[in-house]
Amino acid sequence: ANRFAEQQTLVMKFDTAIVPLASILTSMKLSKKDLPSKQRAKKAQANNSRIVILPPDISGKYFLTPDEALCNWILTQHKQGAIICSACAGTFILAETGLLNHRPATTHWNLAEQLSKKYLNIQVNSEKILINDGDLITAGGLMSWLDLGLELVAQFMQPAVMRQLGKFLVVDTAPREQRYYRSFKPKMDHGDKVIYSIQHFMQSHYSSNISVMQLSEKSHLSERTFSRHFVGATGLNANEYLQRIRIQKACELLETSTHTFETIAYNVGYEDVSACRKAFIKIVGLTPRDFKARFI
């Protein structure tokens, strides 16, 4: 980005440094080798352009119990005008500081439920691959640090530099959403044996005409009691759950078969192709045609 900015005679330049966790835990004051020179640091602070990025975590569970000293350091940076960013599991560290309370945020779609339960005051939206909320920017999946980097280049330099950088790196700079890549992973560890058996029934009979009445009879519960138990165990009502299964199967068939969408809709349990297409767009965020063009 610096190289392309220079070619376009822009004054702005990124000055990057990796800050070792050990240095933060030892002292709230960073050593000279970890930061830009005092002059550059003062300039960055004055222009409100210091950026702190909490990276993804591909091993361990540190992000679930980050050191208090790190959280305090992040708060200090934020008070001094820094923009705090996170990618993937890094959002948990940012959440631990309290800065995300009553604010929108995203993380990897497979961690979203865990984030929501651990931090009840955060407005978690795992459909978004990136949420720029001004002083706080969160990015979703493991590789979303690319989206984050491009966002920062566009924000602090120019969108033209970002697009040039994307072409050079062969990275798609068009807006994306995390739900394009999400797979439906039903919650199965809830401990409700009755609902567990119903989930397995739905998984193997999704293409059939399944009603809530039929499921409640199979569970030997009243419809009202069954519905309450099902939502409590899975987080979705039975119709929503069945719809997620069917659309997931439709995605798999679009990727692995040459069938038309009309045939696929019928094979996954929809008699009305239009209803299947509407459900597909609502859940995936793309039309079946656009989904196939992106992933095939």
PDB file of C-alpha atoms in Angstrom:
ATOM      1  CA  ALA A   1       0.000   0.000   0.000  1.00  0.00           C
ATOM      2  CA  ASN A   2       2.851   2.388   0.815  1.00  0.00           C
ATOM      3  CA  ARG A   3       4.424   1.685  -2.573  1.00  0.00           C
ATOM      4  CA  PHE A   4       1.197   2.363  -4.466  1.00  0.00           C
ATOM      5  CA  ALA A   5       0.500   5.488  -2.396  1.00  0.00           C
ATOM      6  CA  GLU A   6       3.942   6.815  -3.242  1.00  0.00           C
ATOM      7  CA  GLN A   7       3.288   6.206  -6.939  1.00  0.00           C
ATOM      8  CA  GLN A   8       0.149   8.330  -6.598  1.00  0.00           C
ATOM      9  CA  THR A   9       2.136  11.036  -4.721  1.00  0.00           C
ATOM     10  CA  LEU A  10       0.168  10.561  -1.495  1.00  0.00           C
ATOM     11  CA  VAL A  11       1.833  11.703   1.724  1.00  0.00           C
ATOM     12  CA  MET A  12       0.143   9.072   3.906  1.00  0.00           C
ATOM     13  CA  LYS A  13       2.284   6.080   4.874  1.00  0.00           C
ATOM     14  CA  PHE A  14       1.682   3.085   7.123  1.00  0.00           C
ATOM     15  CA  ASP A  15       4.379   2.444   9.739  1.00  0.00           C
ATOM     16  CA  THR A  16       3.852  -1.030  11.186  1.00  0.00           C
ATOM     17  CA  ALA A  17       5.179  -2.830  14.239  1.00  0.00           C
ATOM     18  CA  ILE A  18       4.471  -6.150  15.927  1.00  0.00           C
ATOM     19  CA  VAL A  19       4.020  -5.592  19.658  1.00  0.00           C
ATOM     20  CA  PRO A  20       5.038  -8.699  21.663  1.00  0.00           C
ATOM     21  CA  LEU A  21       2.550  -9.681  24.337  1.00  0.00           C
ATOM     22  CA  ALA A  22       5.421 -10.093  26.810  1.00  0.00           C
ATOM     23  CA  SER A  23       6.306  -6.427  26.565  1.00  0.00           C
ATOM     24  CA  ILE A  24       2.706  -5.443  27.340  1.00  0.00           C
ATOM     25  CA  LEU A  25       2.517  -7.759  30.325  1.00  0.00           C
ATOM     26  CA  THR A  26       5.829  -6.428  31.647  1.00  0.00           C
ATOM     27  CA  SER A  27       4.949  -2.774  31.334  1.00  0.00           C
ATOM     28  CA  MET A  28       2.134  -0.534  30.116  1.00  0.00           C
ATOM     29  CA  LYS A  29       4.803   1.485  28.362  1.00  0.00           C
ATOM     30  CA  LEU A  30       6.043  -0.070  25.127  1.00  0.00           C
ATOM     31  CA  SER A  31       9.734  -0.202  24.362  1.00  0.00           C
ATOM     32  CA  LYS A  32      11.200   1.923  21.589  1.00  0.00           C
ATOM     33  CA  LYS A  33      11.853  -1.068  19.350  1.00  0.00           C
ATOM     34  CA  ASP A  34       8.174  -2.068  19.471  1.00  0.00           C
ATOM     35  CA  LEU A  35       6.801   1.308  18.402  1.00  0.00           C
ATOM     36  CA  PRO A  36       7.573   3.884  15.738  1.00  0.00           C
ATOM     37  CA  SER A  37       9.821   6.765  16.822  1.00  0.00           C
ATOM     38  CA  LYS A  38       8.359   9.217  19.351  1.00  0.00           C
ATOM     39  CA  GLN A  39       7.954  11.800  16.625  1.00  0.00           C
ATOM     40  CA  ARG A  40       5.968   9.457  14.365  1.00  0.00           C
ATOM     41  CA  ALA A  41       3.915   8.181  17.296  1.00  0.00           C
ATOM     42  CA  LYS A  42       2.952  11.727  18.310  1.00  0.00           C
ATOM     43  CA  LYS A  43       2.023  12.538  14.736  1.00  0.00           C
ATOM     44  CA  ALA A  44      -0.103   9.408  14.440  1.00  0.00           C
ATOM     45  CA  GLN A  45      -1.842  10.167  17.734  1.00  0.00           C
ATOM     46  CA  ALA A  46      -2.467  13.778  16.765  1.00  0.00           C
ATOM     47  CA  ASN A  47      -4.058  12.672  13.490  1.00  0.00           C
ATOM     48  CA  ASN A  48      -6.084   9.983  15.286  1.00  0.00           C
ATOM     49  CA  SER A  49      -4.469   7.441  13.001  1.00  0.00           C
ATOM     50  CA  ARG A  50      -2.888   4.921  15.332  1.00  0.00           C
ATOM     51  CA  ILE A  51      -4.326   1.495  14.677  1.00  0.00           C
ATOM     52  CA  VAL A  52      -4.158  -1.539  16.960  1.00  0.00           C
ATOM     53  CA  ILE A  53      -4.964  -4.901  15.372  1.00  0.00           C
ATOM     54  CA  LEU A  54      -5.783  -7.992  17.433  1.00  0.00           C
ATOM     55  CA  PRO A  55      -4.949 -10.904  15.112  1.00  0.00           C
ATOM     56  CA  PRO A  56      -6.649 -14.274  14.584  1.00  0.00           C
ATOM     57  CA  ASP A  57      -5.769 -17.206  16.837  1.00  0.00           C
ATOM     58  CA  ILE A  58      -5.296 -20.554  15.100  1.00  0.00           C
ATOM     59  CA  SER A  59      -4.208 -22.540  18.153  1.00  0.00           C
ATOM     60  CA  GLY A  60      -5.030 -22.607  21.839  1.00  0.00           C
ATOM     61  CA  LYS A  61      -7.753 -20.780  23.729  1.00  0.00           C
ATOM     62  CA  TYR A  62      -5.897 -17.662  24.849  1.00  0.00           C
ATOM     63  CA  PHE A  63      -8.585 -15.444  23.362  1.00  0.00           C
ATOM     64  CA  LEU A  64     -11.113 -16.765  25.913  1.00  0.00           C
ATOM     65  CA  THR A  65      -9.094 -15.583  28.930  1.00  0.00           C
ATOM     66  CA  PRO A  66      -6.789 -12.756  27.816  1.00  0.00           C
ATOM     67  CA  ASP A  67      -4.464 -11.157  30.351  1.00  0.00           C
ATOM     68  CA  GLU A  68      -5.894  -8.207  32.265  1.00  0.00           C
ATOM     69  CA  ALA A  69      -2.753  -6.209  31.449  1.00  0.00           C
ATOM     70  CA  LEU A  70      -3.419  -6.626  27.719  1.00  0.00           C
ATOM     71  CA  CYS A  71      -7.022  -5.466  28.129  1.00  0.00           C
ATOM     72  CA  ASN A  72      -5.878  -2.424  30.109  1.00  0.00           C
ATOM     73  CA  TRP A  73      -3.290  -1.620  27.433  1.00  0.00           C
ATOM     74  CA  ILE A  74      -5.988  -1.788  24.731  1.00  0.00           C
ATOM     75  CA  LEU A  75      -8.188   0.558  26.778  1.00  0.00           C
ATOM     76  CA  THR A  76      -5.270   2.960  27.140  1.00  0.00           C
ATOM     77  CA  GLN A  77      -4.637   2.929  23.399  1.00  0.00           C
ATOM     78  CA  HIS A  78      -8.332   3.567  22.751  1.00  0.00           C
ATOM     79  CA  LYS A  79      -8.424   6.503  25.174  1.00  0.00           C
ATOM     80  CA  GLN A  80      -5.436   7.978  23.350  1.00  0.00           C
ATOM     81  CA  GLY A  81      -7.378   7.949  20.092  1.00  0.00           C
ATOM     82  CA  ALA A  82      -6.329   4.650  18.547  1.00  0.00           C
ATOM     83  CA  ILE A  83      -8.693   2.680  16.335  1.00  0.00           C
ATOM     84  CA  ILE A  84      -8.952  -0.855  17.724  1.00  0.00           C
ATOM     85  CA  CYS A  85      -9.421  -3.685  15.218  1.00  0.00           C
ATOM     86  CA  SER A  86      -9.829  -7.429  15.555  1.00  0.00           C
ATOM     87  CA  ALA A  87      -9.993 -10.405  13.219  1.00  0.00           C
ATOM     88  CA  CYS A  88     -11.658 -13.754  13.885  1.00  0.00           C
ATOM     89  CA  ALA A  89     -11.135 -14.830  17.539  1.00  0.00           C
ATOM     90  CA  GLY A  90      -9.430 -11.509  18.274  1.00  0.00           C
ATOM     91  CA  THR A  91     -12.930 -10.098  18.785  1.00  0.00           C
ATOM     92  CA  PHE A  92     -13.122 -11.991  22.097  1.00  0.00           C
ATOM     93  CA  ILE A  93     -10.118 -10.041  23.411  1.00  0.00           C
ATOM     94  CA  LEU A  94     -11.694  -6.770  22.306  1.00  0.00           C
ATOM     95  CA  ALA A  95     -14.976  -7.851  23.926  1.00  0.00           C
ATOM     96  CA  GLU A  96     -13.196  -8.541  27.226  1.00  0.00           C
ATOM     97  CA  THR A  97     -12.216  -4.861  27.443  1.00  0.00           C
ATOM     98  CA  GLY A  98     -15.886  -3.831  27.520  1.00  0.00           C
ATOM     99  CA  LEU A  99     -15.460  -1.520  24.533  1.00  0.00           C
ATOM    100  CA  LEU A 100     -17.903  -3.570  22.454  1.00  0.00           C
ATOM    101  CA  ASN A 101     -20.767  -3.322  24.963  1.00  0.00           C
ATOM    102  CA  HIS A 102     -23.936  -2.238  23.133  1.00  0.00           C
ATOM    103  CA  ARG A 103     -21.937  -2.063  19.888  1.00  0.00           C
ATOM    104  CA  PRO A 104     -22.153  -4.189  16.707  1.00  0.00           C
ATOM    105  CA  ALA A 105     -19.397  -6.736  16.100  1.00  0.00           C
ATOM    106  CA  THR A 106     -18.578  -9.831  14.096  1.00  0.00           C
ATOM    107  CA  THR A 107     -16.311 -12.847  14.506  1.00  0.00           C
ATOM    108  CA  HIS A 108     -15.881 -16.212  12.796  1.00  0.00           C
ATOM    109  CA  TRP A 109     -19.346 -17.659  12.172  1.00  0.00           C
ATOM    110  CA  ASN A 110     -18.407 -20.794  14.114  1.00  0.00           C
ATOM    111  CA  LEU A 111     -17.570 -18.679  17.199  1.00  0.00           C
ATOM    112  CA  ALA A 112     -20.540 -16.307  16.998  1.00  0.00           C
ATOM    113  CA  GLU A 113     -22.831 -18.204  19.372  1.00  0.00           C
ATOM    114  CA  GLN A 114     -20.042 -18.533  21.922  1.00  0.00           C
ATOM    115  CA  LEU A 115     -19.341 -14.802  21.699  1.00  0.00           C
ATOM    116  CA  SER A 116     -23.041 -13.957  22.122  1.00  0.00           C
ATOM    117  CA  LYS A 117     -23.386 -16.141  25.208  1.00  0.00           C
ATOM    118  CA  LYS A 118     -20.177 -14.928  26.835  1.00  0.00           C
ATOM    119  CA  TYR A 119     -20.831 -11.224  26.186  1.00  0.00           C
ATOM    120  CA  LEU A 120     -24.567 -10.617  26.333  1.00  0.00           C
ATOM    121  CA  ASN A 121     -24.371  -6.866  25.661  1.00  0.00           C
ATOM    122  CA  ILE A 122     -22.672  -7.168  22.264  1.00  0.00           C
ATOM    123  CA  GLN A 123     -24.738  -6.952  19.068  1.00  0.00           C
ATOM    124  CA  VAL A 124     -23.161  -9.933  17.301  1.00  0.00           C
ATOM    125  CA  ASN A 125     -23.759 -10.134  13.551  1.00  0.00           C
ATOM    126  CA  SER A 126     -21.848 -13.080  12.119  1.00  0.00           C
ATOM    127  CA  GLU A 127     -23.351 -12.592   8.654  1.00  0.00           C
ATOM    128  CA  LYS A 128     -21.029  -9.636   8.129  1.00  0.00           C
ATOM    129  CA  ILE A 129     -17.418 -10.320   7.230  1.00  0.00           C
ATOM    130  CA  LEU A 130     -16.434  -6.846   8.472  1.00  0.00           C
ATOM    131  CA  ILE A 131     -18.106  -4.214  10.648  1.00  0.00           C
ATOM    132  CA  ASN A 132     -16.540  -0.745  10.690  1.00  0.00           C
ATOM    133  CA  ASP A 133     -18.060   1.097  13.622  1.00  0.00           C
ATOM    134  CA  GLY A 134     -15.670   4.024  13.570  1.00  0.00           C
ATOM    135  CA  ASP A 135     -13.277   3.604  16.482  1.00  0.00           C
ATOM    136  CA  LEU A 136     -13.818  -0.171  16.546  1.00  0.00           C
ATOM    137  CA  ILE A 137     -13.513  -2.465  13.526  1.00  0.00           C
ATOM    138  CA  THR A 138     -14.165  -6.203  13.728  1.00  0.00           C
ATOM    139  CA  ALA A 139     -13.629  -8.796  10.999  1.00  0.00           C
ATOM    140  CA  GLY A 140     -15.048 -12.302  10.764  1.00  0.00           C
ATOM    141  CA  GLY A 141     -13.248 -15.429   9.566  1.00  0.00           C
ATOM    142  CA  LEU A 142      -9.594 -16.371   9.866  1.00  0.00           C
ATOM    143  CA  MET A 143      -8.635 -14.855   6.501  1.00  0.00           C
ATOM    144  CA  SER A 144     -10.788 -11.762   7.042  1.00  0.00           C
ATOM    145  CA  TRP A 145      -7.635  -9.914   8.086  1.00  0.00           C
ATOM    146  CA  LEU A 146      -7.317  -9.349   4.325  1.00  0.00           C
ATOM    147  CA  ASP A 147     -10.688  -7.574   4.273  1.00  0.00           C
ATOM    148  CA  LEU A 148      -9.614  -5.625   7.354  1.00  0.00           C
ATOM    149  CA  GLY A 149      -6.334  -4.595   5.751  1.00  0.00           C
ATOM    150  CA  LEU A 150      -8.053  -3.445   2.562  1.00  0.00           C
ATOM    151  CA  GLU A 151     -10.609  -1.503   4.628  1.00  0.00           C
ATOM    152  CA  LEU A 152      -7.843   0.336   6.487  1.00  0.00           C
ATOM    153  CA  VAL A 153      -6.019   1.155   3.257  1.00  0.00           C
ATOM    154  CA  ALA A 154      -9.223   2.564   1.734  1.00  0.00           C
ATOM    155  CA  GLN A 155      -9.997   4.547   4.891  1.00  0.00           C
ATOM    156  CA  PHE A 156      -6.577   6.069   5.553  1.00  0.00           C
ATOM    157  CA  MET A 157      -5.264   6.372   2.019  1.00  0.00           C
ATOM    158  CA  GLN A 158      -7.706   6.222  -0.872  1.00  0.00           C
ATOM    159  CA  PRO A 159     -10.124   3.619  -2.270  1.00  0.00           C
ATOM    160  CA  ALA A 160      -8.088   3.766  -5.509  1.00  0.00           C
ATOM    161  CA  VAL A 161      -4.991   2.558  -3.635  1.00  0.00           C
ATOM    162  CA  MET A 162      -7.036  -0.246  -2.080  1.00  0.00           C
ATOM    163  CA  ARG A 163      -8.317  -1.384  -5.471  1.00  0.00           C
ATOM    164  CA  GLN A 164      -4.804  -1.270  -6.953  1.00  0.00           C
ATOM    165  CA  LEU A 165      -3.523  -3.285  -3.999  1.00  0.00           C
ATOM    166  CA  GLY A 166      -6.310  -5.841  -4.435  1.00  0.00           C
ATOM    167  CA  LYS A 167      -5.433  -6.343  -8.093  1.00  0.00           C
ATOM    168  CA  PHE A 168      -1.738  -6.757  -7.232  1.00  0.00           C
ATOM    169  CA  LEU A 169      -2.505  -9.326  -4.514  1.00  0.00           C
ATOM    170  CA  VAL A 170      -5.224 -10.971  -6.660  1.00  0.00           C
ATOM    171  CA  VAL A 171      -7.750 -10.409  -3.865  1.00  0.00           C
ATOM    172  CA  ASP A 172     -11.431  -9.657  -4.453  1.00  0.00           C
ATOM    173  CA  THR A 173     -12.096  -6.123  -3.190  1.00  0.00           C
ATOM    174  CA  ALA A 174     -15.855  -6.260  -3.782  1.00  0.00           C
ATOM    175  CA  PRO A 175     -18.029  -6.312  -0.641  1.00  0.00           C
ATOM    176  CA  ARG A 176     -18.435  -9.796   0.813  1.00  0.00           C
ATOM    177  CA  GLU A 177     -20.505 -11.320   3.572  1.00  0.00           C
ATOM    178  CA  GLN A 178     -19.556 -14.175   5.870  1.00  0.00           C
ATOM    179  CA  ARG A 179     -22.837 -15.974   5.276  1.00  0.00           C
ATOM    180  CA  TYR A 180     -21.685 -16.741   1.708  1.00  0.00           C
ATOM    181  CA  TYR A 181     -19.234 -19.209   3.273  1.00  0.00           C
ATOM    182  CA  ARG A 182     -21.191 -20.415   6.284  1.00  0.00           C
ATOM    183  CA  SER A 183     -22.291 -24.018   6.669  1.00  0.00           C
ATOM    184  CA  PHE A 184     -25.244 -24.960   8.836  1.00  0.00           C
ATOM    185  CA  LYS A 185     -23.895 -26.761  11.885  1.00  0.00           C
ATOM    186  CA  PRO A 186     -26.864 -27.683  14.098  1.00  0.00           C
ATOM    187  CA  LYS A 187     -26.434 -27.605  17.844  1.00  0.00           C
ATOM    188  CA  MET A 188     -26.350 -31.213  19.031  1.00  0.00           C
ATOM    189  CA  ASP A 189     -24.720 -31.015  22.471  1.00  0.00           C
ATOM    190  CA  HIS A 190     -27.736 -29.624  24.337  1.00  0.00           C
ATOM    191  CA  GLY A 191     -28.466 -32.839  26.274  1.00  0.00           C
ATOM    192  CA  ASP A 192     -32.152 -33.118  25.328  1.00  0.00           C
ATOM    193  CA  LYS A 193     -32.420 -36.730  24.104  1.00  0.00           C
ATOM    194  CA  VAL A 194     -35.921 -36.290  22.672  1.00  0.00           C
ATOM    195  CA  ILE A 195     -34.976 -33.290  20.557  1.00  0.00           C
ATOM    196  CA  TYR A 196     -31.705 -34.992  19.610  1.00  0.00           C
ATOM    197  CA  SER A 197     -33.637 -37.908  18.084  1.00  0.00           C
ATOM    198  CA  ILE A 198     -35.956 -35.470  16.276  1.00  0.00           C
ATOM    199  CA  GLN A 199     -32.933 -33.671  14.801  1.00  0.00           C
ATOM    200  CA  HIS A 200     -31.629 -36.953  13.397  1.00  0.00           C
ATOM    201  CA  PHE A 201     -35.072 -37.709  11.969  1.00  0.00           C
ATOM    202  CA  MET A 202     -35.178 -34.299  10.262  1.00  0.00           C
ATOM    203  CA  GLN A 203     -31.656 -34.753   8.905  1.00  0.00           C
ATOM    204  CA  SER A 204     -32.605 -37.989   7.165  1.00  0.00           C
ATOM    205  CA  HIS A 205     -36.145 -36.978   6.089  1.00  0.00           C
ATOM    206  CA  TYR A 206     -35.639 -33.290   5.138  1.00  0.00           C
ATOM    207  CA  SER A 207     -36.907 -33.892   1.581  1.00  0.00           C
ATOM    208  CA  SER A 208     -40.252 -35.161   2.909  1.00  0.00           C
ATOM    209  CA  ASN A 209     -43.245 -33.061   3.867  1.00  0.00           C
ATOM    210  CA  ILE A 210     -42.554 -32.623   7.593  1.00  0.00           C
ATOM    211  CA  SER A 211     -44.932 -30.714   9.859  1.00  0.00           C
ATOM    212  CA  VAL A 212     -44.582 -29.525  13.439  1.00  0.00           C
ATOM    213  CA  MET A 213     -47.581 -31.692  14.325  1.00  0.00           C
ATOM    214  CA  GLN A 214     -45.824 -34.766  12.951  1.00  0.00           C
ATOM    215  CA  LEU A 215     -42.649 -33.953  14.892  1.00  0.00           C
ATOM    216  CA  SER A 216     -44.530 -33.331  18.127  1.00  0.00           C
ATOM    217  CA  GLU A 217     -46.358 -36.655  17.762  1.00  0.00           C
ATOM    218  CA  LYS A 218     -43.070 -38.421  17.125  1.00  0.00           C
ATOM    219  CA  SER A 219     -41.610 -36.815  20.272  1.00  0.00           C
ATOM    220  CA  HIS A 220     -44.742 -37.724  22.334  1.00  0.00           C
ATOM    221  CA  LEU A 221     -45.089 -34.081  23.360  1.00  0.00           C
ATOM    222  CA  SER A 222     -47.812 -31.530  22.771  1.00  0.00           C
ATOM    223  CA  GLU A 223     -47.079 -29.082  19.942  1.00  0.00           C
ATOM    224  CA  ARG A 224     -46.579 -26.244  22.396  1.00  0.00           C
ATOM    225  CA  THR A 225     -44.250 -28.241  24.664  1.00  0.00           C
ATOM    226  CA  PHE A 226     -42.341 -29.639  21.696  1.00  0.00           C
ATOM    227  CA  SER A 227     -41.861 -26.179  20.177  1.00  0.00           C
ATOM    228  CA  ARG A 228     -40.582 -24.806  23.488  1.00  0.00           C
ATOM    229  CA  HIS A 229     -38.128 -27.681  23.917  1.00  0.00           C
ATOM    230  CA  PHE A 230     -36.942 -27.487  20.317  1.00  0.00           C
ATOM    231  CA  VAL A 231     -36.197 -23.771  20.418  1.00  0.00           C
ATOM    232  CA  GLY A 232     -34.539 -24.140  23.802  1.00  0.00           C
ATOM    233  CA  ALA A 233     -32.259 -26.902  22.518  1.00  0.00           C
ATOM    234  CA  THR A 234     -31.407 -25.666  19.012  1.00  0.00           C
ATOM    235  CA  GLY A 235     -32.026 -21.906  19.077  1.00  0.00           C
ATOM    236  CA  LEU A 236     -34.381 -22.230  16.089  1.00  0.00           C
ATOM    237  CA  ASN A 237     -37.996 -23.213  15.699  1.00  0.00           C
ATOM    238  CA  ALA A 238     -38.640 -26.458  13.815  1.00  0.00           C
ATOM    239  CA  ASN A 239     -39.599 -24.770  10.535  1.00  0.00           C
ATOM    240  CA  GLU A 240     -36.495 -22.550  10.568  1.00  0.00           C
ATOM    241  CA  TYR A 241     -34.337 -25.563  11.390  1.00  0.00           C
ATOM    242  CA  LEU A 242     -35.781 -27.605   8.527  1.00  0.00           C
ATOM    243  CA  GLN A 243     -35.295 -24.659   6.172  1.00  0.00           C
ATOM    244  CA  ARG A 244     -31.605 -24.379   7.164  1.00  0.00           C
ATOM    245  CA  ILE A 245     -31.078 -28.103   6.497  1.00  0.00           C
ATOM    246  CA  ARG A 246     -32.727 -27.888   3.093  1.00  0.00           C
ATOM    247  CA  ILE A 247     -30.797 -24.787   1.995  1.00  0.00           C
ATOM    248  CA  GLN A 248     -27.521 -26.330   3.179  1.00  0.00           C
ATOM    249  CA  LYS A 249     -28.285 -29.399   1.054  1.00  0.00           C
ATOM    250  CA  ALA A 250     -29.174 -27.121  -1.874  1.00  0.00           C
ATOM    251  CA  CYS A 251     -25.775 -25.419  -1.554  1.00  0.00           C
ATOM    252  CA  GLU A 252     -24.017 -28.772  -1.574  1.00  0.00           C
ATOM    253  CA  LEU A 253     -25.917 -29.906  -4.670  1.00  0.00           C
ATOM    254  CA  LEU A 254     -25.163 -26.633  -6.484  1.00  0.00           C
ATOM    255  CA  GLU A 255     -21.468 -27.224  -5.810  1.00  0.00           C
ATOM    256  CA  THR A 256     -21.330 -30.932  -6.616  1.00  0.00           C
ATOM    257  CA  SER A 257     -23.973 -31.631  -9.278  1.00  0.00           C
ATOM    258  CA  THR A 258     -25.066 -30.339 -12.682  1.00  0.00           C
ATOM    259  CA  HIS A 259     -28.770 -30.303 -11.769  1.00  0.00           C
ATOM    260  CA  THR A 260     -30.839 -27.204 -12.422  1.00  0.00           C
ATOM    261  CA  PHE A 261     -31.955 -25.235  -9.378  1.00  0.00           C
ATOM    262  CA  GLU A 262     -35.540 -26.301 -10.078  1.00  0.00           C
ATOM    263  CA  THR A 263     -34.509 -29.961  -9.746  1.00  0.00           C
ATOM    264  CA  ILE A 264     -32.436 -29.227  -6.651  1.00  0.00           C
ATOM    265  CA  ALA A 265     -35.340 -27.376  -5.013  1.00  0.00           C
ATOM    266  CA  TYR A 266     -37.570 -30.389  -5.520  1.00  0.00           C
ATOM    267  CA  ASN A 267     -34.892 -32.814  -4.295  1.00  0.00           C
ATOM    268  CA  VAL A 268     -34.428 -30.954  -1.005  1.00  0.00           C
ATOM    269  CA  GLY A 269     -38.147 -30.822  -0.238  1.00  0.00           C
ATOM    270  CA  TYR A 270     -39.581 -27.701  -1.880  1.00  0.00           C
ATOM    271  CA  GLU A 271     -42.628 -28.006  -4.112  1.00  0.00           C
ATOM    272  CA  ASP A 272     -42.489 -24.285  -4.891  1.00  0.00           C
ATOM    273  CA  VAL A 273     -39.193 -23.312  -6.578  1.00  0.00           C
ATOM    274  CA  SER A 274     -39.864 -19.626  -5.922  1.00  0.00           C
ATOM    275  CA  ALA A 275     -40.155 -20.271  -2.168  1.00  0.00           C
ATOM    276  CA  CYS A 276     -36.872 -22.174  -2.240  1.00  0.00           C
ATOM    277  CA  ARG A 277     -35.143 -19.341  -4.100  1.00  0.00           C
ATOM    278  CA  LYS A 278     -36.418 -16.762  -1.602  1.00  0.00           C
ATOM    279  CA  ALA A 279     -35.254 -18.886   1.340  1.00  0.00           C
ATOM    280  CA  PHE A 280     -31.879 -19.408  -0.366  1.00  0.00           C
ATOM    281  CA  ILE A 281     -31.307 -15.668  -0.842  1.00  0.00           C
ATOM    282  CA  LYS A 282     -32.440 -14.900   2.702  1.00  0.00           C
ATOM    283  CA  ILE A 283     -30.068 -17.424   4.303  1.00  0.00           C
ATOM    284  CA  VAL A 284     -27.076 -17.379   1.947  1.00  0.00           C
ATOM    285  CA  GLY A 285     -27.230 -13.756   0.792  1.00  0.00           C
ATOM    286  CA  LEU A 286     -26.750 -14.702  -2.874  1.00  0.00           C
ATOM    287  CA  THR A 287     -29.017 -15.950  -5.612  1.00  0.00           C
ATOM    288  CA  PRO A 288     -28.451 -19.612  -6.553  1.00  0.00           C
ATOM    289  CA  ARG A 289     -26.903 -18.433  -9.833  1.00  0.00           C
ATOM    290  CA  ASP A 290     -24.505 -16.034  -8.076  1.00  0.00           C
ATOM    291  CA  PHE A 291     -23.618 -18.688  -5.488  1.00  0.00           C
ATOM    292  CA  LYS A 292     -22.694 -21.164  -8.214  1.00  0.00           C
ATOM    293  CA  ALA A 293     -20.689 -18.526 -10.101  1.00  0.00           C
ATOM    294  CA  ARG A 294     -18.720 -17.654  -6.968  1.00  0.00           C
ATOM    295  CA  PHE A 295     -17.910 -21.170  -5.750  1.00  0.00           C
ATOM    296  CA  ILE A 296     -17.851 -23.393  -8.835  1.00  0.00           C
TER     297      ILE A 296
END
